[in-house]
JSON list of C-alpha atoms in Angstrom, two decimals:
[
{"chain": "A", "resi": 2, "resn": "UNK", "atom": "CA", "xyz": [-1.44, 14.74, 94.50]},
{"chain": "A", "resi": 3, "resn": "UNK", "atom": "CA", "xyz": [-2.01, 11.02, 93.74]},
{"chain": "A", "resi": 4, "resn": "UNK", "atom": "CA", "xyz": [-1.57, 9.53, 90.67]},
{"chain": "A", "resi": 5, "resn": "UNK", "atom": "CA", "xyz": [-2.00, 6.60, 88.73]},
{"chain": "A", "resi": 6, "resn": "UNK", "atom": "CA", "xyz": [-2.20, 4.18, 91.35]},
{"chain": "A", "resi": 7, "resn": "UNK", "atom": "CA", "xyz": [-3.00, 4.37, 95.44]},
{"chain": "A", "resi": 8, "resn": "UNK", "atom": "CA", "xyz": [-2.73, 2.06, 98.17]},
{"chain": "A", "resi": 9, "resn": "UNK", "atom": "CA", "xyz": [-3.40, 2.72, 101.95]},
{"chain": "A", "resi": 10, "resn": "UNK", "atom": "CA", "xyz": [-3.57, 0.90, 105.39]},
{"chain": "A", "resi": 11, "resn": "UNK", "atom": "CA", "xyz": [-5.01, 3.20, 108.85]},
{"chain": "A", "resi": 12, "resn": "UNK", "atom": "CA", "xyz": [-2.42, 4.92, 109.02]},
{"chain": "A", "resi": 13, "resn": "UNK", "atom": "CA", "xyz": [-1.06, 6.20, 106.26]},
{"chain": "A", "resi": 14, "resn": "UNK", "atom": "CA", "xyz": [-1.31, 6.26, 102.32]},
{"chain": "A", "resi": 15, "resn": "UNK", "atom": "CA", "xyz": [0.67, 6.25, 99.23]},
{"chain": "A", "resi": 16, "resn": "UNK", "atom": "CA", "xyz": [0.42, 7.00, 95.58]},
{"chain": "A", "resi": 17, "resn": "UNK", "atom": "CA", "xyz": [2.79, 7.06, 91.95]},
{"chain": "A", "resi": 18, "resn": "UNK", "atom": "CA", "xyz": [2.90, 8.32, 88.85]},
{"chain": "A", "resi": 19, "resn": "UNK", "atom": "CA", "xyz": [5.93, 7.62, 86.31]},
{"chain": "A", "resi": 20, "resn": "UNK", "atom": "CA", "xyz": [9.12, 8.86, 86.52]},
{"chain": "A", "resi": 21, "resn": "UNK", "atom": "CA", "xyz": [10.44, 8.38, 83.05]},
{"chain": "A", "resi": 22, "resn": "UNK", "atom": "CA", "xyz": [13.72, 7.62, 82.91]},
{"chain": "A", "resi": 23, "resn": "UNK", "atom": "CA", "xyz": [15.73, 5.27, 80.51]},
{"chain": "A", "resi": 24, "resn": "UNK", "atom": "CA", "xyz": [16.11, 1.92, 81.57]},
{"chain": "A", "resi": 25, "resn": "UNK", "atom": "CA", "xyz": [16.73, 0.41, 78.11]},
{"chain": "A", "resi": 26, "resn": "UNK", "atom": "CA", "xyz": [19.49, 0.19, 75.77]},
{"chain": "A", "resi": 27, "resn": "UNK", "atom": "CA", "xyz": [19.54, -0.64, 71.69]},
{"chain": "A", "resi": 28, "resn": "UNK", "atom": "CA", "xyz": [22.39, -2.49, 71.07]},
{"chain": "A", "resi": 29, "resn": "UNK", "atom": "CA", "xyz": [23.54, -3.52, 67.28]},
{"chain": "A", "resi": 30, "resn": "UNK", "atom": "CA", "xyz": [25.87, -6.52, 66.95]},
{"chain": "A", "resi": 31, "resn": "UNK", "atom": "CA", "xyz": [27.94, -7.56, 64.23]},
{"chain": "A", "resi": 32, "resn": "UNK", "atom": "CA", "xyz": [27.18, -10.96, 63.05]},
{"chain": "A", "resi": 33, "resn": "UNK", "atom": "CA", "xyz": [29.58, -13.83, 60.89]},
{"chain": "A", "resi": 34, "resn": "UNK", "atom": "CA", "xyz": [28.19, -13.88, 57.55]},
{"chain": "A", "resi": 35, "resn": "UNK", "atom": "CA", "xyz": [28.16, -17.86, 57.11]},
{"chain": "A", "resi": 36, "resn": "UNK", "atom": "CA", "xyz": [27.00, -17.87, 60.90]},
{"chain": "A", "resi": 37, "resn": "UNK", "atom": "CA", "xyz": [24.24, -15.27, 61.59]},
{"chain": "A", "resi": 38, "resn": "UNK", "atom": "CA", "xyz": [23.33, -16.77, 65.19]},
{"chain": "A", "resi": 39, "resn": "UNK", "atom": "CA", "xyz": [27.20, -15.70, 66.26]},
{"chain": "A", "resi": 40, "resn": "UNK", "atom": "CA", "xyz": [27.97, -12.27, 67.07]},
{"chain": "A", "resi": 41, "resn": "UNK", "atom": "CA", "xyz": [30.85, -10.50, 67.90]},
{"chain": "A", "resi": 42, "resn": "UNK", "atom": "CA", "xyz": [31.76, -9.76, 71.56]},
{"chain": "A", "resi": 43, "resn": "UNK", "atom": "CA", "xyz": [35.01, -8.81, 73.45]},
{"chain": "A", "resi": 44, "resn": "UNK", "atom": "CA", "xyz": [37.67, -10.69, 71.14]},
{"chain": "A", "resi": 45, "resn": "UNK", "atom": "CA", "xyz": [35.80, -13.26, 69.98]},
{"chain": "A", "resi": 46, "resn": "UNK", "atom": "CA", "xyz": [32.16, -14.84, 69.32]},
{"chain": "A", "resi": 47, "resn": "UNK", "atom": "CA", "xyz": [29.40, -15.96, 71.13]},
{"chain": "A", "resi": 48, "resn": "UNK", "atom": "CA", "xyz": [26.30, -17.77, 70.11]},
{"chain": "A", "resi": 49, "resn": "UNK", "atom": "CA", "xyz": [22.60, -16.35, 70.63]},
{"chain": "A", "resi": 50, "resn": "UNK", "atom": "CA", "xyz": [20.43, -18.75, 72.68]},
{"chain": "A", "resi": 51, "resn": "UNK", "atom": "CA", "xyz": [17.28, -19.82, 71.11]},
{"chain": "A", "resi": 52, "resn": "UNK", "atom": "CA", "xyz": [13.71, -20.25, 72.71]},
{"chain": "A", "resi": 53, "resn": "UNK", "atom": "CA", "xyz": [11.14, -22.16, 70.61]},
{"chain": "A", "resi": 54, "resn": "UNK", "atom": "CA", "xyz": [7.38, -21.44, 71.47]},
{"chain": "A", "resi": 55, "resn": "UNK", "atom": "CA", "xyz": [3.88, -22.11, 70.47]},
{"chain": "A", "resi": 56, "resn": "UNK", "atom": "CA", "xyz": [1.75, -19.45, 69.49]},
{"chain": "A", "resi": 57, "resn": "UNK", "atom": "CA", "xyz": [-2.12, -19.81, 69.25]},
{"chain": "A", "resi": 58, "resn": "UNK", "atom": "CA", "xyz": [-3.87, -18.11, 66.63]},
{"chain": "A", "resi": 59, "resn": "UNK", "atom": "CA", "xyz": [-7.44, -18.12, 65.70]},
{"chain": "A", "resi": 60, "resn": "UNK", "atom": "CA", "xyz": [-8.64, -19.81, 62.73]},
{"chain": "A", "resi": 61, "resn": "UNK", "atom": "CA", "xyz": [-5.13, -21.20, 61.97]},
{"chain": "A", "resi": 62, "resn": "UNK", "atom": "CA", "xyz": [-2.65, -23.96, 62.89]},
{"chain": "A", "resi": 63, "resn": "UNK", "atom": "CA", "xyz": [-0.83, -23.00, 65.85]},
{"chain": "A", "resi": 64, "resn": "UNK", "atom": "CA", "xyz": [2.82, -21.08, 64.68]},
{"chain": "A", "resi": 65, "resn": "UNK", "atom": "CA", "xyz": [6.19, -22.31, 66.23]},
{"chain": "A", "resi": 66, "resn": "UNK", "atom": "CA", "xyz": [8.52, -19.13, 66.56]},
{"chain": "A", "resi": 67, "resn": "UNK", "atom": "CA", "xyz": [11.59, -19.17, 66.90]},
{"chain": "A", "resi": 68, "resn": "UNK", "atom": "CA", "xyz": [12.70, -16.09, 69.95]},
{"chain": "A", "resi": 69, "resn": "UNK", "atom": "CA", "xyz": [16.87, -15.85, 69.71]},
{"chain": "A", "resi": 70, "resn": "UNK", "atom": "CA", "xyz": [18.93, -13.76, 72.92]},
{"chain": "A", "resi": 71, "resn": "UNK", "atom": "CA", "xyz": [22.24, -12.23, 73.17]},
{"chain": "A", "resi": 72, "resn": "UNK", "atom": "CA", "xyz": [23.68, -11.56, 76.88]},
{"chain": "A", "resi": 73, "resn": "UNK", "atom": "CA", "xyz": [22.02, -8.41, 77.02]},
{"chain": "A", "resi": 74, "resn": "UNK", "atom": "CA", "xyz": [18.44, -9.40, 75.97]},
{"chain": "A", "resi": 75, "resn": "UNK", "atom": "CA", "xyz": [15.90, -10.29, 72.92]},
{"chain": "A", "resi": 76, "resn": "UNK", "atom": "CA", "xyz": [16.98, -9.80, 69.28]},
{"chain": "A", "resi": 77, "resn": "UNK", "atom": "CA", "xyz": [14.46, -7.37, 67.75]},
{"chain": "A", "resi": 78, "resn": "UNK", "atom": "CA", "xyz": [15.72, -6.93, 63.82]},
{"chain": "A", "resi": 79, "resn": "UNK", "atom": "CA", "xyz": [18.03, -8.93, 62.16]},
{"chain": "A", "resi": 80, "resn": "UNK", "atom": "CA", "xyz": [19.92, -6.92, 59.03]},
{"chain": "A", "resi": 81, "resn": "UNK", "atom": "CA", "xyz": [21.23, -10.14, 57.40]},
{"chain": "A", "resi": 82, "resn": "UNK", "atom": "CA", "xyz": [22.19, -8.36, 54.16]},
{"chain": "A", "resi": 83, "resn": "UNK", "atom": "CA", "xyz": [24.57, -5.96, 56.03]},
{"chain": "A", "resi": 84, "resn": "UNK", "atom": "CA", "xyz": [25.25, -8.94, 58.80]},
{"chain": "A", "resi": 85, "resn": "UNK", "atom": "CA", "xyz": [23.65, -6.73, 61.56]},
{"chain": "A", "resi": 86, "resn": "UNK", "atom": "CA", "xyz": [21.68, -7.87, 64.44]},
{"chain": "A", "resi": 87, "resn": "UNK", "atom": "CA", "xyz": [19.73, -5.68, 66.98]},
{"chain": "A", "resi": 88, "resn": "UNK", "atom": "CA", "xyz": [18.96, -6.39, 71.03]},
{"chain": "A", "resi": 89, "resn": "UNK", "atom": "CA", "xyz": [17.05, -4.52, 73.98]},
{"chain": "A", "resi": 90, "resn": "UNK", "atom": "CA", "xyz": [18.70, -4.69, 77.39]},
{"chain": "A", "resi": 91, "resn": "UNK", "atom": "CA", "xyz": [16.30, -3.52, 79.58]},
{"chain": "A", "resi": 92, "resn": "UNK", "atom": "CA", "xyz": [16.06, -3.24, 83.55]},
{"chain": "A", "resi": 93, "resn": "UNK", "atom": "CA", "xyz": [12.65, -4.81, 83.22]},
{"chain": "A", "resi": 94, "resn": "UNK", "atom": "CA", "xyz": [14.30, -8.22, 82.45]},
{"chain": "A", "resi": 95, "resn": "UNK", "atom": "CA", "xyz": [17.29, -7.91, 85.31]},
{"chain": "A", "resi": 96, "resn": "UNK", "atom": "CA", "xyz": [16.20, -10.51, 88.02]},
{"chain": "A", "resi": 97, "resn": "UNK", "atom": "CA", "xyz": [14.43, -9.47, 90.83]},
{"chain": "A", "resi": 98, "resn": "UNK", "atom": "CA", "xyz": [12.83, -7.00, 88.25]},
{"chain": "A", "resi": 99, "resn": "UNK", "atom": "CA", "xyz": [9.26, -8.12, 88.39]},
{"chain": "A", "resi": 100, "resn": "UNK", "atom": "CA", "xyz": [7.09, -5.00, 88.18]},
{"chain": "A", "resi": 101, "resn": "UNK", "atom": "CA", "xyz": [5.76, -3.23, 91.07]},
{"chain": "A", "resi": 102, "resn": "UNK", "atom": "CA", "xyz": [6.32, -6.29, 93.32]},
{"chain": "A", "resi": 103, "resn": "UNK", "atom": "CA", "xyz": [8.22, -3.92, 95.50]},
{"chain": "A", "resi": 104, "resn": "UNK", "atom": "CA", "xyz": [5.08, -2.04, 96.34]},
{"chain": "A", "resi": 105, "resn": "UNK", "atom": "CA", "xyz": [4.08, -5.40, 98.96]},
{"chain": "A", "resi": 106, "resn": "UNK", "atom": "CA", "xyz": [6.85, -4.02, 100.86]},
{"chain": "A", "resi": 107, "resn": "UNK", "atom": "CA", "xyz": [5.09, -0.81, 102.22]},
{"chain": "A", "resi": 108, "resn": "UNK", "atom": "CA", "xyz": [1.91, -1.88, 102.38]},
{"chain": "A", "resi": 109, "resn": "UNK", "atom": "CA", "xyz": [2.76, -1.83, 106.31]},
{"chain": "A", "resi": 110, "resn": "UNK", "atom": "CA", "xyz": [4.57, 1.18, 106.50]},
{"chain": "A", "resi": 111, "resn": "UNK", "atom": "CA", "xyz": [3.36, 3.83, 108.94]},
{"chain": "A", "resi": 112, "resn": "UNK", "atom": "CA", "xyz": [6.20, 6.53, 108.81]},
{"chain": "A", "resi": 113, "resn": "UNK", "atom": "CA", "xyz": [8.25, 8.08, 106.43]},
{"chain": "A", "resi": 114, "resn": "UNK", "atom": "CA", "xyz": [11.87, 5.90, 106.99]},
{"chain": "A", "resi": 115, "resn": "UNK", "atom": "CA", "xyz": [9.67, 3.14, 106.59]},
{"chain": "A", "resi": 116, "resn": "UNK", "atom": "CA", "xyz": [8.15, 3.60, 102.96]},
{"chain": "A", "resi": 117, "resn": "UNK", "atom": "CA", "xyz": [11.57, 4.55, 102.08]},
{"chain": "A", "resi": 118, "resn": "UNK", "atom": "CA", "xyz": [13.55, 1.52, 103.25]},
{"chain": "A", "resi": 119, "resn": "UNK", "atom": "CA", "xyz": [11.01, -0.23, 101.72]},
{"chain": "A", "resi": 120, "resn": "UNK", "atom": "CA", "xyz": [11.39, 1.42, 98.52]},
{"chain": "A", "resi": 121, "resn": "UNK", "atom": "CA", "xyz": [15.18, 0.54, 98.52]},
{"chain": "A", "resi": 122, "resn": "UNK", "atom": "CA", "xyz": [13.75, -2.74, 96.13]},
{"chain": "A", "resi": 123, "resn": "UNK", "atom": "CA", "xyz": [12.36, -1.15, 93.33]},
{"chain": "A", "resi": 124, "resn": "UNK", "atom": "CA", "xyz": [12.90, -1.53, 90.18]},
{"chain": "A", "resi": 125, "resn": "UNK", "atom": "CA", "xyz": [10.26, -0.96, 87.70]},
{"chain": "A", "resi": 126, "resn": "UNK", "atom": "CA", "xyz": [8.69, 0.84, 86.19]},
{"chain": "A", "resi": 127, "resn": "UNK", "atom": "CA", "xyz": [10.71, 3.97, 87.51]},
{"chain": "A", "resi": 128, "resn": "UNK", "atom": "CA", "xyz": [8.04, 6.07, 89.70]},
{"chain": "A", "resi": 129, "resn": "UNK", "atom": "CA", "xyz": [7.58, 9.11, 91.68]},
{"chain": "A", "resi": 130, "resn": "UNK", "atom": "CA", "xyz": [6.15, 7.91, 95.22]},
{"chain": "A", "resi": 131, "resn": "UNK", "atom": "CA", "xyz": [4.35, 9.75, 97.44]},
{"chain": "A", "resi": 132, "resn": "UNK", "atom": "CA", "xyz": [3.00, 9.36, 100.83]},
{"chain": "A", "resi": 133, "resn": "UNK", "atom": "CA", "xyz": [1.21, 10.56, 103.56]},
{"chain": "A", "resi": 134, "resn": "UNK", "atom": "CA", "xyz": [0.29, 9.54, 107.11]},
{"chain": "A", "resi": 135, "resn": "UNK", "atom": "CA", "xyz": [-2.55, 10.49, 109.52]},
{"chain": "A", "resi": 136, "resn": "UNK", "atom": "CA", "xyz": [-0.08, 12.25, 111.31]},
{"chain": "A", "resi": 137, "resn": "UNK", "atom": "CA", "xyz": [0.63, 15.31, 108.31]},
{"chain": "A", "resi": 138, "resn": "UNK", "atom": "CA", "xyz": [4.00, 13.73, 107.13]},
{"chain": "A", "resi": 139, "resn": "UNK", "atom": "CA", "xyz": [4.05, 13.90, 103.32]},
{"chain": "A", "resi": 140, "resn": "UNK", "atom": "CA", "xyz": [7.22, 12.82, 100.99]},
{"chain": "A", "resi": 141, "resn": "UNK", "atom": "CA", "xyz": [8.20, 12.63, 97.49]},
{"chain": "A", "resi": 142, "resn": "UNK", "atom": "CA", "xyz": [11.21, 10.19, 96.27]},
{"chain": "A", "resi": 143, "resn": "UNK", "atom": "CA", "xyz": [11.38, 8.65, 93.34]},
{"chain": "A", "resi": 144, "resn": "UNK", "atom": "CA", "xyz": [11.98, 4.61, 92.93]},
{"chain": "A", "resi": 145, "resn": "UNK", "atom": "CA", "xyz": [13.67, 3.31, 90.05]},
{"chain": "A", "resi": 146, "resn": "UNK", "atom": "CA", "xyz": [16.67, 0.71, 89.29]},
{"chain": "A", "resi": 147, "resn": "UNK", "atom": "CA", "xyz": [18.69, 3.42, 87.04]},
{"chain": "A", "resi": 148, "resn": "UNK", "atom": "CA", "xyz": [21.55, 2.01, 84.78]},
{"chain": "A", "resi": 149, "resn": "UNK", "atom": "CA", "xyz": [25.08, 3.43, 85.38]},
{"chain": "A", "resi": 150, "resn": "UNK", "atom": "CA", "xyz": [26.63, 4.71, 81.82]},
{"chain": "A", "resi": 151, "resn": "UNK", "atom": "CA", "xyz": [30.29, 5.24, 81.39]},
{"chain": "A", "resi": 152, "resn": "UNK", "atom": "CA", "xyz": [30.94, 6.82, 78.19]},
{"chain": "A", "resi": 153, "resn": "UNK", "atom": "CA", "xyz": [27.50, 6.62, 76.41]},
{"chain": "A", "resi": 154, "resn": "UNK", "atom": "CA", "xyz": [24.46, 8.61, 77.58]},
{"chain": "A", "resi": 155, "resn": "UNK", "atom": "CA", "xyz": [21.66, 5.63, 75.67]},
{"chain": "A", "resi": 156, "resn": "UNK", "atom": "CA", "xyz": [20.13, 8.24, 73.41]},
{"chain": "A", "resi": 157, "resn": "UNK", "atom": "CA", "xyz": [21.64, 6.22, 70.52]},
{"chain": "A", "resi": 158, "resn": "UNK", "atom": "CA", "xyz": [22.48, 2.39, 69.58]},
{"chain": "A", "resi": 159, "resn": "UNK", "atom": "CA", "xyz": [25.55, 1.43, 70.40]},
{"chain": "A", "resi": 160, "resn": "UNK", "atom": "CA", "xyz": [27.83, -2.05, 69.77]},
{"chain": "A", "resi": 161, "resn": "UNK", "atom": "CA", "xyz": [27.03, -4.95, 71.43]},
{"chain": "A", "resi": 162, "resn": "UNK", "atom": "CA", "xyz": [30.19, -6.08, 71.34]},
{"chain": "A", "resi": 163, "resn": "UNK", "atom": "CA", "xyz": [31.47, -5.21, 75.18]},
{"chain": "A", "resi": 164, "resn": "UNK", "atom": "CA", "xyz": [32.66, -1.51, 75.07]},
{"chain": "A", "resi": 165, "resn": "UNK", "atom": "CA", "xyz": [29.03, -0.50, 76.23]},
{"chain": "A", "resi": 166, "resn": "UNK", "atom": "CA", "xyz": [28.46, -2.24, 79.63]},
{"chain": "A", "resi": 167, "resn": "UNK", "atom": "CA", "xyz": [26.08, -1.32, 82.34]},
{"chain": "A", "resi": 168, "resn": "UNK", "atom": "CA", "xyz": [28.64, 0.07, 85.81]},
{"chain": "A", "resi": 169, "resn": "UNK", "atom": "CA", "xyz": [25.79, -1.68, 87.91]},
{"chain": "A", "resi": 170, "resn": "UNK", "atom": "CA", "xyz": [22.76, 0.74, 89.28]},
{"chain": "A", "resi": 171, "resn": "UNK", "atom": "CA", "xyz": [22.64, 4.02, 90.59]},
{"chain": "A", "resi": 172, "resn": "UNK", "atom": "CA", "xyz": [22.18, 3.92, 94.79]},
{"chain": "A", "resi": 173, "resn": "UNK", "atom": "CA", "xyz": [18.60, 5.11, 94.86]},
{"chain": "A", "resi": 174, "resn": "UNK", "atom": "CA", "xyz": [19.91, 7.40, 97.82]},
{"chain": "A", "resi": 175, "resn": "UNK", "atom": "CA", "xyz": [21.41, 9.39, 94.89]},
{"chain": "A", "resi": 176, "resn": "UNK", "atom": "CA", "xyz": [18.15, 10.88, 94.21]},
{"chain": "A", "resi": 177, "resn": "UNK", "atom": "CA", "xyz": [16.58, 14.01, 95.48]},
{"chain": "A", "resi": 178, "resn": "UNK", "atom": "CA", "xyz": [13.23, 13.24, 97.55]},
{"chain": "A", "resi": 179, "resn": "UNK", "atom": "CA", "xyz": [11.46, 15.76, 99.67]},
{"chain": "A", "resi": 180, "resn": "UNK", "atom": "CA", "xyz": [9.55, 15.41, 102.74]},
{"chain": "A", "resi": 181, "resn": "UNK", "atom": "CA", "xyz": [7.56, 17.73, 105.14]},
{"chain": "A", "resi": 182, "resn": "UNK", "atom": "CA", "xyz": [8.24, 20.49, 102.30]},
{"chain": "A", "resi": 183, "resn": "UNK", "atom": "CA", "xyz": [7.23, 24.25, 103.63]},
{"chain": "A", "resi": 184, "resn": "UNK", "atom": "CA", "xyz": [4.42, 24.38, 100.56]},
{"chain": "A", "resi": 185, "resn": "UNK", "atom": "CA", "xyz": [2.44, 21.46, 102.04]},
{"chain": "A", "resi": 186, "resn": "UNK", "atom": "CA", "xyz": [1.70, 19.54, 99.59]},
{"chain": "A", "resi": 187, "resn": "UNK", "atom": "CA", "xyz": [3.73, 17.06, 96.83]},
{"chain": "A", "resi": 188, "resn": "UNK", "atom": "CA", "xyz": [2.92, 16.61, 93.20]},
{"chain": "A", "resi": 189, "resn": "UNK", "atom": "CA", "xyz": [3.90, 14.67, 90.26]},
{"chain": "A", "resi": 190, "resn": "UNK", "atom": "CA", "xyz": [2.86, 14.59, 86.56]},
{"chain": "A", "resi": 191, "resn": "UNK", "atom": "CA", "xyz": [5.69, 12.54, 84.81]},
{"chain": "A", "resi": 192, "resn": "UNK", "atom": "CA", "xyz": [7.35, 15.42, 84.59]},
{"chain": "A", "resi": 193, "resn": "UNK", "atom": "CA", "xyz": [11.26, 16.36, 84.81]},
{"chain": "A", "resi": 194, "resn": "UNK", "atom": "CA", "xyz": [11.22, 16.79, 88.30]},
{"chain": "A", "resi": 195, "resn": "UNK", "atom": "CA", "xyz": [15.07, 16.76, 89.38]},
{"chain": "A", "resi": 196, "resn": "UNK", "atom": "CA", "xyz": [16.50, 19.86, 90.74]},
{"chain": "A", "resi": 197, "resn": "UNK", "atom": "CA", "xyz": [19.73, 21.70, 88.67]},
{"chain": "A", "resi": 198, "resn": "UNK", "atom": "CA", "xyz": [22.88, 20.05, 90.75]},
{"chain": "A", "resi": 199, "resn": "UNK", "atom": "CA", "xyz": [24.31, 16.57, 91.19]},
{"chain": "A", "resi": 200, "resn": "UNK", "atom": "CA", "xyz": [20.92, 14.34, 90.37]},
{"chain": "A", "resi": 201, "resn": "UNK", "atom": "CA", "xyz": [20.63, 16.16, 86.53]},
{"chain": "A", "resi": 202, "resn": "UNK", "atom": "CA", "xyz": [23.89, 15.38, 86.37]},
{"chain": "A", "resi": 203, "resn": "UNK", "atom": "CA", "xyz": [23.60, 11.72, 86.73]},
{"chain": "A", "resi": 204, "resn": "UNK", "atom": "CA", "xyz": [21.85, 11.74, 82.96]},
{"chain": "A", "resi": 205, "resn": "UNK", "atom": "CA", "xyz": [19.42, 9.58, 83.96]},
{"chain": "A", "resi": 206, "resn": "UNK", "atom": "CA", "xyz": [16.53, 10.20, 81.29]},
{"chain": "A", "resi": 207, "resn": "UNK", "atom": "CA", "xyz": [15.91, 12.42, 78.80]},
{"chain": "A", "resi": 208, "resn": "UNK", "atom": "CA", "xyz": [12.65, 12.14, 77.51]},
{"chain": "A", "resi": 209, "resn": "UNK", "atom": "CA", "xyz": [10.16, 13.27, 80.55]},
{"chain": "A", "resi": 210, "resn": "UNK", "atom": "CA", "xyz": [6.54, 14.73, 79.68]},
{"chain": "A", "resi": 211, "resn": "UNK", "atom": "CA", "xyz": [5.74, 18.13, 78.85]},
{"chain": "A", "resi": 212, "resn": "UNK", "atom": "CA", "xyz": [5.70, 20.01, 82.58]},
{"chain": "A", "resi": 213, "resn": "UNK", "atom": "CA", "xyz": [2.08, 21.57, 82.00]},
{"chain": "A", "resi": 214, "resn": "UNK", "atom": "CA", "xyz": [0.17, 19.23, 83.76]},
{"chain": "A", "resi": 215, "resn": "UNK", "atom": "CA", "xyz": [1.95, 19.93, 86.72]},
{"chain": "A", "resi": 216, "resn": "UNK", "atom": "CA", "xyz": [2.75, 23.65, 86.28]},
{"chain": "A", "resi": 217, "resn": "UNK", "atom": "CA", "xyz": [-1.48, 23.73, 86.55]},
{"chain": "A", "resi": 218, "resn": "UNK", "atom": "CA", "xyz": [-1.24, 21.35, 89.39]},
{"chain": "A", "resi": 219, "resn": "UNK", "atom": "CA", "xyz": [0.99, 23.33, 91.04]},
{"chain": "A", "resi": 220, "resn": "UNK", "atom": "CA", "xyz": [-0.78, 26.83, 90.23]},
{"chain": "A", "resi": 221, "resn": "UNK", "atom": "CA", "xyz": [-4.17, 25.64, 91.73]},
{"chain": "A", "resi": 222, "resn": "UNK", "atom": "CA", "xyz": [-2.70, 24.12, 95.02]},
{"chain": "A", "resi": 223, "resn": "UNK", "atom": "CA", "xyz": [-0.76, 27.38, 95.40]},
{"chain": "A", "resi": 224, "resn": "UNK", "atom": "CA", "xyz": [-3.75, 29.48, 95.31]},
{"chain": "A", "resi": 225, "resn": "UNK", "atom": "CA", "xyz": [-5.34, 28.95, 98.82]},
{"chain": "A", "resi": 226, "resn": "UNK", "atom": "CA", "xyz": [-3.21, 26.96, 101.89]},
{"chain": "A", "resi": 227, "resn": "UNK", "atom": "CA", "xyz": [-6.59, 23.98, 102.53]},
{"chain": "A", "resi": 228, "resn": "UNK", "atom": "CA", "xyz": [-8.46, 22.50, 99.96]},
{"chain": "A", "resi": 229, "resn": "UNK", "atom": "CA", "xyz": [-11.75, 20.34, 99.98]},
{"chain": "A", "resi": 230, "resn": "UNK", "atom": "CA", "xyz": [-12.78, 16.72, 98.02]},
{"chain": "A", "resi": 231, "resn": "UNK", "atom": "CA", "xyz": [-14.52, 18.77, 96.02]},
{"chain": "A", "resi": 232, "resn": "UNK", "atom": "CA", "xyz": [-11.44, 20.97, 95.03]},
{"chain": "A", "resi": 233, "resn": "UNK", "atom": "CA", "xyz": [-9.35, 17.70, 94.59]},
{"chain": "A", "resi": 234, "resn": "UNK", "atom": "CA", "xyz": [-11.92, 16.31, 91.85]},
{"chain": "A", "resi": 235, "resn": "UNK", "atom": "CA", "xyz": [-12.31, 19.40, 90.26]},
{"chain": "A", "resi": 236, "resn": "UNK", "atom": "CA", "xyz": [-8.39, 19.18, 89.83]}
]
């Protein structure tokens, strides 16, 4: 069932919707009070980098801002009264990260093993692929760069200060994927889509869309075994 973007070549085609998991962590630093640019790490200090840049806006001088970074990514809030200061880490500024780029790499692919070697890349946003070929081979997998966790699940903020480190990425072979399933078809609707067992385990994501998009996906495509265009657009 395609989703919110499709590519093809002659012989075989692919599609994606999201696969929501959490790539981002909010992390809260503690800051010197005569200092506010340092902030506490391991058993010292470090200093946050600063970025000036111009900003155009219409029917006004241009404004200079002033962007500041920790090691784990832009500052978002600064509590200077209680010598707080916030920062997103996020997958989507790892390098290599630049989204969908990763897609180029199966533009070519013509069988299964292909599209998912290809996929071994991605990084974001975190999908559900599917594909098909002319001849009847369907798959699901998803593609995403997943942050390992030790100790934390990233529900919550949590210090900046060292104790919360990404482990590296979860090996996307970790993941479920199906292909040539006995229902003949695959569907996605940004769902929570992982089967009970090892990949829920993983606490990946917690915040997937309500399933009944593709509970009434699922119910029409299980009604009769071939569908038409027409049925597809009706759907």
């Amino acid at each position: 069932l395609p989703g919110i973007s499709i590519g093809h070549n002659d012989k075989a085609a692919f599609s994606l919707t999201i696969f929501p998991i959490d790539q981002e962590d909010l992390y809260v630093y503690r800051t010197k009070p005569d200092d506010p640019d340092s902030y506490a790490y391991g058993d010292g200090f470090e200093r946050m980098r600063h970025v000036e840049e111009r900003v155009p806006v219409k029917g006004c001088p241009d404004q200079t801002v002033t962007l500041k970074f920790t090691r784990h990514g832009p500052i978002v809030y600064e509590d200077r009264a209680r010598n707080l200061a916030y920062a997103v880490r996020t997958v989507w500024l790892e390098p290599g990260s630049a989204p969908y780029l990763s897609s180029l790499g199966y533009q070519n692919a013509s069988t299964v093993e292909a599209f998912e070697q290809a996929l071994q890349s991605w990084s974001v946003p975190s999908t559900n692929q599917v594909y098909a070929d002319v001849n009847g081979k369907i798959a699901w997998m998803p593609a995403c760069k997943s942050p390992v966790r030790k100790g934390y699940d990233g529900m919550t903020p949590v210090p900046g200060d060292g104790r919360y480190e990404w482990d590296g990425f979860h090996s996307q072979k970790e993941f479920p994927r199906e292909i040539a399933p006995s229902r003949g078809y695959v569907a996605s609707s940004n769902e929570m889509n992982l089967p009970p067992g090892p990949a829920q385990e993983l606490n990946i994501g917690y915040e997937f869309t309500d399933p009944f998009r593709a509970q009434r996906s699922r119910e029409v495509l299980d009604a009769k075994p071939t569908h038409t265009l027409e049925d597809s657009c009706k759907l």
